[in-house]
Coordinates of C-alpha atoms and ligand atoms in Angstrom, one line a residue:
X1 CA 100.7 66.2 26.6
X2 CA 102.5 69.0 28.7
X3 CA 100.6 70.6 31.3
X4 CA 102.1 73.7 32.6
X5 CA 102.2 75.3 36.1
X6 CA 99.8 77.6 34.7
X7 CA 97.3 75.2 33.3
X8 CA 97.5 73.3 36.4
X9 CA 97.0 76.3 38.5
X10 CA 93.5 77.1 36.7
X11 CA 92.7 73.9 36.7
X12 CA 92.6 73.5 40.4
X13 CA 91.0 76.8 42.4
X14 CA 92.5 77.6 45.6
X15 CA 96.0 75.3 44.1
X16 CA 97.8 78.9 43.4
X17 CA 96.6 79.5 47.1
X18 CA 97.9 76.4 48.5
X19 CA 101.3 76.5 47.3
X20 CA 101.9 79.5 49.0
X21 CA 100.3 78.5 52.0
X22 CA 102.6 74.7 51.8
X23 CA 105.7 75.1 49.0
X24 CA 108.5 76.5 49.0
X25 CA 109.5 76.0 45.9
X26 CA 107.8 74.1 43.1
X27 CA 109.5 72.7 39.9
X28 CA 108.2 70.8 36.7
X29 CA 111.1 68.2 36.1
X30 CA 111.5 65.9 32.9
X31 CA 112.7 62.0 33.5
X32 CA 116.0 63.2 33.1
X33 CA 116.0 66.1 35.8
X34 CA 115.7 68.9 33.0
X35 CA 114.0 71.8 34.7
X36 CA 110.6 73.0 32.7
X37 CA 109.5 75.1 34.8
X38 CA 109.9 76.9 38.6
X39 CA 108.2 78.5 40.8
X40 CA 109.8 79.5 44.3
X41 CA 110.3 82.5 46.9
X42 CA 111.6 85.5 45.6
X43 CA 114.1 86.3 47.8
X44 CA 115.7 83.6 50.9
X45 CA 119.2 81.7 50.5
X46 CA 117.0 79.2 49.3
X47 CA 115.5 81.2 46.1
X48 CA 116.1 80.1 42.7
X49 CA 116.3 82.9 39.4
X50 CA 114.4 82.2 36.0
X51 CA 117.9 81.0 35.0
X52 CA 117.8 77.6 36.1
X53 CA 114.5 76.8 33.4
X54 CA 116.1 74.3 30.7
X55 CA 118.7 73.2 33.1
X56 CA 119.5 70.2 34.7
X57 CA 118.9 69.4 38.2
X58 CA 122.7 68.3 38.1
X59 CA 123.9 72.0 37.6
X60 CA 121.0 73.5 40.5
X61 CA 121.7 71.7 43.6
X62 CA 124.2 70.3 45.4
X63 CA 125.6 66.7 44.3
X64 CA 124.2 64.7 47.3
X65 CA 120.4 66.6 46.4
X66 CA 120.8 65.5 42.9
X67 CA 121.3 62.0 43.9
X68 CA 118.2 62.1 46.1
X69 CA 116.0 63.8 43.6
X70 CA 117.5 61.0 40.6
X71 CA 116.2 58.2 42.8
X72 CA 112.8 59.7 43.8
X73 CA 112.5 60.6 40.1
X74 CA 113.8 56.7 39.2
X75 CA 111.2 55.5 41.8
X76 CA 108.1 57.9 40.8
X77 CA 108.8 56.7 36.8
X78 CA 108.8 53.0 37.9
X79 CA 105.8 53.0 40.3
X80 CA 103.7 55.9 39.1
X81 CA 103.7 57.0 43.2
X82 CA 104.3 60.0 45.0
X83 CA 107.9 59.9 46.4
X84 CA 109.1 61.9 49.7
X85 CA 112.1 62.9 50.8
X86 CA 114.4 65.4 53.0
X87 CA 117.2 67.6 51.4
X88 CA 119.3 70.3 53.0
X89 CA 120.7 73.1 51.7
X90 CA 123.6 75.4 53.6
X91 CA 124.1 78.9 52.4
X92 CA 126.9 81.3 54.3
X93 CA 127.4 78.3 57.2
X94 CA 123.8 77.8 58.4
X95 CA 122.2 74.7 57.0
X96 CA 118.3 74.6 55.8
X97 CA 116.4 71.7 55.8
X98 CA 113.4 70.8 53.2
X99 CA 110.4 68.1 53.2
X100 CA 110.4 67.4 49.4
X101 CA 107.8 64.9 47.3
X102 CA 107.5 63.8 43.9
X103 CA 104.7 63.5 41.9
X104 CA 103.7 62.2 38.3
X105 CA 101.8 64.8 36.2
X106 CA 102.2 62.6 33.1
X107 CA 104.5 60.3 31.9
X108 CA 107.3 62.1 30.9
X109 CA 106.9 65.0 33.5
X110 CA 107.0 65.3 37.4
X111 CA 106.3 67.7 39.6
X112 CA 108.5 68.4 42.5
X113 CA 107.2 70.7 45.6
X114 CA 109.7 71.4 48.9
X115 CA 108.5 73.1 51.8
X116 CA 111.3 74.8 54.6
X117 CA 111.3 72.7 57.8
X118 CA 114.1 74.2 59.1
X119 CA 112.3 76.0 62.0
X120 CA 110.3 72.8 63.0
X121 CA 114.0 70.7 62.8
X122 CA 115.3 73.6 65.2
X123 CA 112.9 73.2 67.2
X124 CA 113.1 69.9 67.8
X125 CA 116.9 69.8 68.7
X126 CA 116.3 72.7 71.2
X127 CA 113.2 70.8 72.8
X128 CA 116.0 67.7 73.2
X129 CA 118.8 70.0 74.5
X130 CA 116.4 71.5 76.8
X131 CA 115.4 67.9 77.9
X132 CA 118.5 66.7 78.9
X133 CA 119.4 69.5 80.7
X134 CA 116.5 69.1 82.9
X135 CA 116.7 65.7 83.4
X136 CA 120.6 66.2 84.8
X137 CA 118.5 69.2 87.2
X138 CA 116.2 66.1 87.9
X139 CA 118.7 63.8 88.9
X140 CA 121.0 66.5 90.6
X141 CA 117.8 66.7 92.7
X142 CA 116.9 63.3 93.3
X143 CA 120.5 62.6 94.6
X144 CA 119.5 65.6 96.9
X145 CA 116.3 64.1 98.2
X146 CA 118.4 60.4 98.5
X147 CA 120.7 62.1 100.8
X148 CA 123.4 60.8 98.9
X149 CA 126.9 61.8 100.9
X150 CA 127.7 64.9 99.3
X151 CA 131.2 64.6 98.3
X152 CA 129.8 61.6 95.3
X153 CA 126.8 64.3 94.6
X154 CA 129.5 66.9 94.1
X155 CA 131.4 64.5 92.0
X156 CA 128.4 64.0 89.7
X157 CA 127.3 67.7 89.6
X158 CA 130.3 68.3 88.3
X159 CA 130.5 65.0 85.3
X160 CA 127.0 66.7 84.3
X161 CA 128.4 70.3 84.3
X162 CA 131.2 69.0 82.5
X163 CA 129.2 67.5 79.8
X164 CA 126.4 69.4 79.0
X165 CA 128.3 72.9 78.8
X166 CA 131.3 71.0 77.0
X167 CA 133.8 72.2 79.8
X168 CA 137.4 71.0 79.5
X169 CA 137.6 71.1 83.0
X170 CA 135.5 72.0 86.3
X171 CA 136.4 72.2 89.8
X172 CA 134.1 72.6 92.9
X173 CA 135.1 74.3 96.0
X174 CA 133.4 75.1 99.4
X175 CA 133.6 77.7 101.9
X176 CA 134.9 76.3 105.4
X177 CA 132.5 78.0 107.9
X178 CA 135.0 77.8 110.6
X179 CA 138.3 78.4 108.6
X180 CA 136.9 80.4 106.6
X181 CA 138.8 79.5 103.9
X182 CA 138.1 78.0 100.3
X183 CA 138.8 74.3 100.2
X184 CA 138.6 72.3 96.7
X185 CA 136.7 69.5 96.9
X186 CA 136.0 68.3 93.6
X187 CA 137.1 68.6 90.6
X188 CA 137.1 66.7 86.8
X189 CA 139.3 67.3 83.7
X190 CA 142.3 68.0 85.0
X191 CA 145.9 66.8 83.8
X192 CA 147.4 67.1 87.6
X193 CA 146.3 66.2 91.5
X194 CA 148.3 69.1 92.1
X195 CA 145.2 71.5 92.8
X196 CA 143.3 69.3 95.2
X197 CA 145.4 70.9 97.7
X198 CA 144.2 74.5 96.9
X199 CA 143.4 76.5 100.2
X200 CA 142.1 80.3 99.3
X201 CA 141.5 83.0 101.8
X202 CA 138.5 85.3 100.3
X203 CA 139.6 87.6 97.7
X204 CA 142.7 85.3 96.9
X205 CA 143.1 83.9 93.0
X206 CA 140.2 83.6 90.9
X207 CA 137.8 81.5 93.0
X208 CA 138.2 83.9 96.2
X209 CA 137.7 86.9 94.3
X210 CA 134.2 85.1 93.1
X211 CA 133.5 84.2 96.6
X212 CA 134.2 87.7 98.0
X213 CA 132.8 89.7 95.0
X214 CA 129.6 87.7 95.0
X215 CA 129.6 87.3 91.5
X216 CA 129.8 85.5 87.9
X217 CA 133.3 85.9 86.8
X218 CA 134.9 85.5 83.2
X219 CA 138.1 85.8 82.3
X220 CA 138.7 85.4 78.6
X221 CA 142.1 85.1 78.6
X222 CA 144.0 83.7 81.3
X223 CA 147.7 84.5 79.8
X224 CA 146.7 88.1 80.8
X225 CA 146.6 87.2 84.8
X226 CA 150.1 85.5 85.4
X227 CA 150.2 86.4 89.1
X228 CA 147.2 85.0 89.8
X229 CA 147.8 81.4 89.1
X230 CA 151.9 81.7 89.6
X231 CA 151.4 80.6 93.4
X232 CA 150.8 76.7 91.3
X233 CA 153.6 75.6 88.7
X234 CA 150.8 72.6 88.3
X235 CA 148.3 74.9 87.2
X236 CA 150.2 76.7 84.4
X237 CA 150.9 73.0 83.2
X238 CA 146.7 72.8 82.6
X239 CA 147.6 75.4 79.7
X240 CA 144.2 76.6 80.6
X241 CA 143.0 79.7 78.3
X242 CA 139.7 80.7 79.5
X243 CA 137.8 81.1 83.0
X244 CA 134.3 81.5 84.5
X245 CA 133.8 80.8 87.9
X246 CA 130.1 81.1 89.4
X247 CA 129.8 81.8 93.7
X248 CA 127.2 79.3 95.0
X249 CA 124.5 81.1 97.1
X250 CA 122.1 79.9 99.3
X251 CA 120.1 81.6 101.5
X252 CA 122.2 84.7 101.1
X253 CA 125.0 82.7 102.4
X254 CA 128.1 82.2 99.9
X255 CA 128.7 78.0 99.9
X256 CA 131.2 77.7 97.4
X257 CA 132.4 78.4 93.8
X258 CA 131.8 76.8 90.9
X259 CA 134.7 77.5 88.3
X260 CA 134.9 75.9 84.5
X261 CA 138.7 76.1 82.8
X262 CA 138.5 76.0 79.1
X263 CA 141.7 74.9 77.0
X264 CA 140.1 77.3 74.5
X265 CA 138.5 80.9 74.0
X266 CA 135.1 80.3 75.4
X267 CA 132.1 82.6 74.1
X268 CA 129.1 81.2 75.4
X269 CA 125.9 82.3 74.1
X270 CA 122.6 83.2 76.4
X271 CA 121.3 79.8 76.4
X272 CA 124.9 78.5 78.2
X273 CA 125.0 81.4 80.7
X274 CA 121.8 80.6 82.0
X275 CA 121.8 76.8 82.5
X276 CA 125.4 77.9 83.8
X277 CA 123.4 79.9 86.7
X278 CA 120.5 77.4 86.8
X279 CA 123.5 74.2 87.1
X280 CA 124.7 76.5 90.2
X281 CA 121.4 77.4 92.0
X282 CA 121.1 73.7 92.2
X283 CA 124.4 72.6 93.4
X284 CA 124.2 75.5 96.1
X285 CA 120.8 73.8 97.1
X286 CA 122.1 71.0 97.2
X287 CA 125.2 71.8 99.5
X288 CA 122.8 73.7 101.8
X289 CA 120.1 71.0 102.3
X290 CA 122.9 68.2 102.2
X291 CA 124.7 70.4 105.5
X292 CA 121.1 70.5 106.5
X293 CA 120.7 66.6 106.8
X294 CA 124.4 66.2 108.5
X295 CA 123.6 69.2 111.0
X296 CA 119.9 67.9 112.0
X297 CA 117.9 65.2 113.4
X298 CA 115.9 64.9 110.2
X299 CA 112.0 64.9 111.1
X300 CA 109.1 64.6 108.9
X301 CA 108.8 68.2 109.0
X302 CA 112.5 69.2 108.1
X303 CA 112.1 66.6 105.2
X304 CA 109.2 68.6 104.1
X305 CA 111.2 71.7 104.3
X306 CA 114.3 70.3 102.2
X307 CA 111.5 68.8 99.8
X308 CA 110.4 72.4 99.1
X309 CA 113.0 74.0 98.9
X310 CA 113.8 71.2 96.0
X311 CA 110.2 72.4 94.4
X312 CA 111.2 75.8 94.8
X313 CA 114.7 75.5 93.5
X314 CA 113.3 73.9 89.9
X315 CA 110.4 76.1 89.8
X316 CA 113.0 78.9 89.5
X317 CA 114.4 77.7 86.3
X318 CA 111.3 78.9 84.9
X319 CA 111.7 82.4 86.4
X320 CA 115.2 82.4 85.4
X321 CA 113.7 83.2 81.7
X322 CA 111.1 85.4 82.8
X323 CA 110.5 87.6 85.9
X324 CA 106.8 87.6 85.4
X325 CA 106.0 84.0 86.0
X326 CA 107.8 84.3 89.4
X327 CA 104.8 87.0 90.1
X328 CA 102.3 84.6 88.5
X329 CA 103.4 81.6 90.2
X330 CA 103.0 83.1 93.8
X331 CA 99.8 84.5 92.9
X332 CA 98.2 80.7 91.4
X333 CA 99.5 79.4 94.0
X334 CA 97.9 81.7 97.1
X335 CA 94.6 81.7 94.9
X336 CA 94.2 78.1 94.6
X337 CA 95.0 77.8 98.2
X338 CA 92.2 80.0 99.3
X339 CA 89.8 78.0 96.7
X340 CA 91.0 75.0 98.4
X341 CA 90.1 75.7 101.7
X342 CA 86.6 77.1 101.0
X343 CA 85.8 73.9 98.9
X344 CA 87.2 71.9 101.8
X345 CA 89.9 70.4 100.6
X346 CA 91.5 68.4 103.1
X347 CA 94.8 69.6 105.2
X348 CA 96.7 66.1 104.2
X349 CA 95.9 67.2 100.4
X350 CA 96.4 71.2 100.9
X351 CA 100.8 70.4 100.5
X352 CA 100.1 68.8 97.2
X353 CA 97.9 71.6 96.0
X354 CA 101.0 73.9 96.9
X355 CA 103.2 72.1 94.8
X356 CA 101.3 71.2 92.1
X357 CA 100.6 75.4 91.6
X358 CA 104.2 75.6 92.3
X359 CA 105.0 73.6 89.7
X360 CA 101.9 73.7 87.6
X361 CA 104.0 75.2 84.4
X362 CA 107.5 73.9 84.6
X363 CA 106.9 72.0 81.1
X364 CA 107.5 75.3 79.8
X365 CA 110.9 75.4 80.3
X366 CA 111.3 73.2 77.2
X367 CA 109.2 75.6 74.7
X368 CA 111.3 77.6 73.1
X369 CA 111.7 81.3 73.5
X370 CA 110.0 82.8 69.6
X371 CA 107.0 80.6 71.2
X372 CA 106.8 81.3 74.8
X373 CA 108.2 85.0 74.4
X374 CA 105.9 85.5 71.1
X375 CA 104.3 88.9 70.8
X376 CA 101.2 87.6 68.9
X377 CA 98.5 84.4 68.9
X378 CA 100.2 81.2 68.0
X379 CA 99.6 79.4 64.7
X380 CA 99.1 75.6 64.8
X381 CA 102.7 74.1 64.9
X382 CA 103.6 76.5 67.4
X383 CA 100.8 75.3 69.5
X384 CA 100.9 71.8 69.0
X385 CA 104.5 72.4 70.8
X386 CA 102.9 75.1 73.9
X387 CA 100.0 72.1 74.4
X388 CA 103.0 70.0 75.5
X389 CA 103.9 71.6 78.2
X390 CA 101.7 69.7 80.6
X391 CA 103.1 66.4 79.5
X392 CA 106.6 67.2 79.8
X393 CA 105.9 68.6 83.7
X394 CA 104.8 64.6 84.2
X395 CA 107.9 63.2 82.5
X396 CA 110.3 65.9 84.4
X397 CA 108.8 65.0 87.6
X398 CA 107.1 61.6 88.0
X399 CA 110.4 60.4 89.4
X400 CA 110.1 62.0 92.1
X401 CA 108.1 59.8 94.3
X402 CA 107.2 62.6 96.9
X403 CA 105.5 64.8 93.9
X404 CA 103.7 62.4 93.0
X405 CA 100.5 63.2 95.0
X406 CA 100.8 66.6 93.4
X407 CA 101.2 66.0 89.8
X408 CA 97.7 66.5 89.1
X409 CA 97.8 69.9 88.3
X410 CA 100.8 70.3 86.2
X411 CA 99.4 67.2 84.3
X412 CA 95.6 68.6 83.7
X413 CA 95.5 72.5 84.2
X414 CA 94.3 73.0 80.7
X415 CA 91.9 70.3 80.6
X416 CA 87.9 72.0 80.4
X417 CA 85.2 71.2 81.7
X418 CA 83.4 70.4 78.7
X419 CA 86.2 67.8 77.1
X420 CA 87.8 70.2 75.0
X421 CA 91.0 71.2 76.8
X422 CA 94.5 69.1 76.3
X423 CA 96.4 67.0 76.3
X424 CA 93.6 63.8 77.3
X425 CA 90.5 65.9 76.8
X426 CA 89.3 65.1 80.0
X427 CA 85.5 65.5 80.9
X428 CA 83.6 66.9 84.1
X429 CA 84.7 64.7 87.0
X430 CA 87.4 63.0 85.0
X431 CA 89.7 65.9 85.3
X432 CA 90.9 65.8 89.2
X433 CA 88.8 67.9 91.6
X434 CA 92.7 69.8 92.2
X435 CA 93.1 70.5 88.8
X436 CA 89.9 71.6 87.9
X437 CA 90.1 74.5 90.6
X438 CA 93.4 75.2 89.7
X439 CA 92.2 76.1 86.4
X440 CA 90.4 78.9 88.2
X441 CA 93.4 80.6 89.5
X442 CA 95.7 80.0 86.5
X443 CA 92.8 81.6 84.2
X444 CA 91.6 84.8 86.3
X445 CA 95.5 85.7 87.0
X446 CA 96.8 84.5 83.1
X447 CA 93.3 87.5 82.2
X448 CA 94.5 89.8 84.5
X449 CA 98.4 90.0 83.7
X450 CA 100.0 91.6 80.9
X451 CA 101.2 88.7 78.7
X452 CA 103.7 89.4 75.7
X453 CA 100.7 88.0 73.2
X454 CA 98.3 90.6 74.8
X455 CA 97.5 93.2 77.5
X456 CA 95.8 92.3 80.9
X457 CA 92.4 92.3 80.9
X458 CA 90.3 94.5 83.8
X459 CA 89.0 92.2 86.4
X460 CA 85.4 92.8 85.4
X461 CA 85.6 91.0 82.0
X462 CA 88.0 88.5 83.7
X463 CA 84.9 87.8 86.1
X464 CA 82.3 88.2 83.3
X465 CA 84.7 85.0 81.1
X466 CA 84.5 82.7 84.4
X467 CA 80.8 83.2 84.7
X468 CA 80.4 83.0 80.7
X469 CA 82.5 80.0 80.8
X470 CA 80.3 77.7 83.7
X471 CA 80.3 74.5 82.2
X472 CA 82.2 74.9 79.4
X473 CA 86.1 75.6 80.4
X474 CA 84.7 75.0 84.3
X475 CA 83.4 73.2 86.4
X476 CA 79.9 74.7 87.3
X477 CA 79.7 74.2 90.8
X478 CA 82.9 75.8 92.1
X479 CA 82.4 78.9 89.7
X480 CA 79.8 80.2 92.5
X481 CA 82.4 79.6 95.0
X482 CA 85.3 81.2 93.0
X483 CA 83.0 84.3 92.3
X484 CA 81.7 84.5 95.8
X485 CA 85.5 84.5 97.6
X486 CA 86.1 87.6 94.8
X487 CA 83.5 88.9 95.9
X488 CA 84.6 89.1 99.8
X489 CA 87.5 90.4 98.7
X490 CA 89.5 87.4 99.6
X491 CA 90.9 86.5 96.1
X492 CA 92.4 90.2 94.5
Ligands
C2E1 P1 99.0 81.6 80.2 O1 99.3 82.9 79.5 O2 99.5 81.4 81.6 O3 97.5 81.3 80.1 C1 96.9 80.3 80.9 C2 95.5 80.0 80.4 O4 94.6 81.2 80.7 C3 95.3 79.8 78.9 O5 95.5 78.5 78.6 C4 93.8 80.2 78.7 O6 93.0 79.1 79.1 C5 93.6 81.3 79.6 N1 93.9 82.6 78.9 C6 95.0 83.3 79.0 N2 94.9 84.4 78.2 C7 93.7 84.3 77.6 C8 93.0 85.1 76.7 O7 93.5 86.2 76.2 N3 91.7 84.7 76.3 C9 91.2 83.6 76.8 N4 90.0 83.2 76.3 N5 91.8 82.8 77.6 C10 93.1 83.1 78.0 P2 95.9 78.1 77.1 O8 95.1 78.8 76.1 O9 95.9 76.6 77.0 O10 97.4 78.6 76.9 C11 98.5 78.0 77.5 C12 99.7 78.9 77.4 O11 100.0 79.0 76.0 C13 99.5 80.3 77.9 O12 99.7 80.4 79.3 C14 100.6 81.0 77.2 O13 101.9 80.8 77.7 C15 100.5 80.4 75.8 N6 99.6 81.1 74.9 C16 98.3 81.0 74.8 N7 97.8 81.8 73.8 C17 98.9 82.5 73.3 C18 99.1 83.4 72.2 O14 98.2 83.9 71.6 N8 100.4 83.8 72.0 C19 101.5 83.3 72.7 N9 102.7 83.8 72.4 N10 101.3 82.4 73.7 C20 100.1 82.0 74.0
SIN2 C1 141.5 76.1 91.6 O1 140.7 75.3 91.1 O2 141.5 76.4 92.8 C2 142.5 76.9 90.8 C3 142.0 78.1 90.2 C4 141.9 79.3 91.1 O3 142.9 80.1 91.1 O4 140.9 79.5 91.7
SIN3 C1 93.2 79.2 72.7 O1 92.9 78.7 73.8 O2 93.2 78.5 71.7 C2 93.6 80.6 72.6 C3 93.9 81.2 74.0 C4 93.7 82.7 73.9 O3 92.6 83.2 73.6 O4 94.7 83.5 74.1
FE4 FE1 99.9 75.9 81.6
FE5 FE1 99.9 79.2 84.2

């Protein structure tokens, strides 16, 4: 007997409902991949007209589909189960991906649903691109905190650069305080040795003009600056195309240049640009506290220094994406502090309270712009992503033996009081005494700012949450002590 879409629709409330909440696209099929009848999205590359009814599957998708669908069809007529599978479709160049499954309706008919994944696939390979191009900040700044000799560091800042923004060739080269002149001292992808002899006065050639101009510098087509690189027959022998050269700035202070040579227009996109900038922050951090550790006797205190300016240099590839954090991250960070020392936290433990607020939200460098930048409340797959961020902070960082002590924060900030928060539903004293007044500060300044998902709250009905939420999101007896330095006029 043939049940239609129809039928089945009446048959089952809430079925019409569900398919537009989880299908895509819906299809009765035959055993032999005849089409009986469809249901899909009107409009999308992916949308299917009335035409297709009566046709074979053969003459609707693509060859390699067909042969999926055959076997999931072969498989659900043999067994009588449900059969899953992934399919992708490319329309104009961009590909979309579906989660597909198979399912008897009666003997001779099957019913085939497909739900769009592509976004979640997306996701996914951002989140991994992201990943690894933190861990090469991470172990840019563990070679930093090692002390390794800085020429090998340089040489592996620039094997990272080189990979993960697909340069053809990068070079490295530092101002000589006392010459005052550019000297190259590292470099990767290039045919000849010929350039490791380059000496440039500021403003001379590419790289001095970077180093005097204090600024990013693109040139998209090398051909048009002849002159420039005519002073090196070697160099034209690179048949280089393309140019950006970065200065590398610490402290106000210009270290070096950072320049990539592309054997091919480059047009970089945002996302390139800005690890570009973030790859350079680091390497002039690392130059400065590396000169640091040759020029000083290196005390415990120094250390300290060089260890936060480390903290302070990956903290800022979070601010890199959005000015506000910056604001938000002093703020936690001088709130917490004060709750610390009214709750008597010790002076040995205040450092790793610093840190930890410092760093409390660095796992949001891998969550994706639509998510972190998103204008409205999150639905579940987008949160499921956002309630990561704590974890990733421990993965980025646990290497680091000297964070460590302060990884309790960034690990359990959005743990509550009452078990409820993420991602180990801590309860009461479980969650660390540091994280659990940390929440404090994160909460009262997250109310009070402007956030793209909604405006700040007035401090009133921030206060009036805190005290509504004793025991619940907080732990009860530091709420008094939260409300009370407020109330002096200590925390703003
Ligand atoms: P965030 O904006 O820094 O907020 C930190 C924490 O402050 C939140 O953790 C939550 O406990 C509290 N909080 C902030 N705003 C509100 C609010 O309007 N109402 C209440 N009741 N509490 C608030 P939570 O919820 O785990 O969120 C973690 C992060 O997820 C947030 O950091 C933010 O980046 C993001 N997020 C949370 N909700 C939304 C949303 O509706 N849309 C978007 N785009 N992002 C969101
Ligand atoms: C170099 O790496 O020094 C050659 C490119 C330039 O002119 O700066
Ligand atoms: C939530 O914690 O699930 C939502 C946070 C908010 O109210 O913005
Ligand atoms: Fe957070
Ligand atoms: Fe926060």
């Amino acid at each position: 007997m043939a049940i239609s879409l129809t039928d089945l629709m009446s048959m089952h409330e809430g079925l019409e409902l569900s398919f537009q909440a989880f299908a895509d696209l819906m299809m009765v099929l035959d055993a032999h991949g005849r089409v009986l009848e469809f249901r899909g999205r009107e409009s999308g590359p992916y949308a299917f007209s009335n035409a297709i009814l009566g046709k074979n599957i053969a003459d609707v998708f693509p060859p390699l589909e067909v042969k999926k669908i055959e076997r999931a069809l072969a498989h659900v007529e043999k067994t009588g189960n449900v059969a899953t599978f992934e399919y992708s479709l490319s329309q104009a160049g961009v590909e979309f991906w579906f989660d597909a499954r198979l399912a008897p309706l009666s003997k001779t008919q099957f019913l085939l649903t497909a739900r769009d994944i592509t976004i979640c696939r997306e996701t996914e390979s951002r989140l991994n691109r992201k990943m690894q191009q933190l861990s090469a900040l991470r172990s840019l700044d563990l070679a930093i905190v090692s002390g390794l000799d800085l020429h090998l560091l340089l040489s592996m800042f620039l094997d990272q650069v080189s990979m993960l923004l697909h340069a053809d060739a990068t070079a490295l080269l530092l101002l000589n305080p006392k010459t005052n002149l550019l000297e190259f001292v590292s470099g990767k992808g290039f045919y000849s040795n010929a350039l490791q002899h380059t000496r440039l006065r500021l403003g001379e050639s590419f790289a001095g003009k970077v180093a005097l101009e204090r600024r990013l510098t693109h040139i998209p087509d090398l051909s048009q600056h002849q002159t420039e690189f005519a002073r090196s027959p070697y160099f034209a022998a690179e048949r280089f195309v393309s140019y950006y050269g970065m200065p590398l700035i610490a402290k106000g202070t210009v270290l070096g240049v950072l320049e990539i040579f592309q054997r091919s227009p480059l047009d970089p996109d945002a996302d390139w640009l800005n690890f570009l900038k973030m790859l350079a922050g680091q390497a002039a951090i690392a130059i400065d506290s590396a000169t640091m550790f040759k020029e000083l006797q290196i005390s415990n205190l120094e250390l300290n220094i060089a260890y936060d300016a480390t903290i302070e240099g990956l903290s800022r590839a979070l601010d890199l994406r959005d000015k506000e954090t910056e604001e938000h991250t002093r703020r936690v960070t001088d709130i917490a502090l004060k709750l610390a020392d009214s709750l008597g936290v010790q002076d040995s433990e205040r450092i790793h309270v610093r840190r930890g607020a410092i760093l409390h939200d660095i796992g949001k460098v891998a969550i994706p712009d639509q998510i972190l930048f998103k204008p409205g409340p999150l639905v579940e797959e987008e949160w499921t992503i956002m309630r990561r961020h704590p974890d990733i902070a421990v993965q980025l960082l646990s290497p680091v033996t000297y964070l460590a002590p302060a990884l309790d924060i960034p690990h359990w900030h959005h743990e509550r009081w009452d078990g409820t928060g993420y991602p180990d539903r801590l309860r009461g004293d479980a969650i660390p005494f540091t994280a659990r007044l940390f929440a404090f500060a994160d909460v009262y300044d997250a109310l009070t700012s402007n956030r793209p998902y909604r405006s700040a709250w007035r401090k009133q009905e921030a206060l009036e949450y805190i005290r509504e939420q004793s025991g619940k999101h907080f732990d009860p007896d530091i709420v008094p002590v939260f409300l009370e330095l407020v109330n002096a006029k200590s925390i703003d």
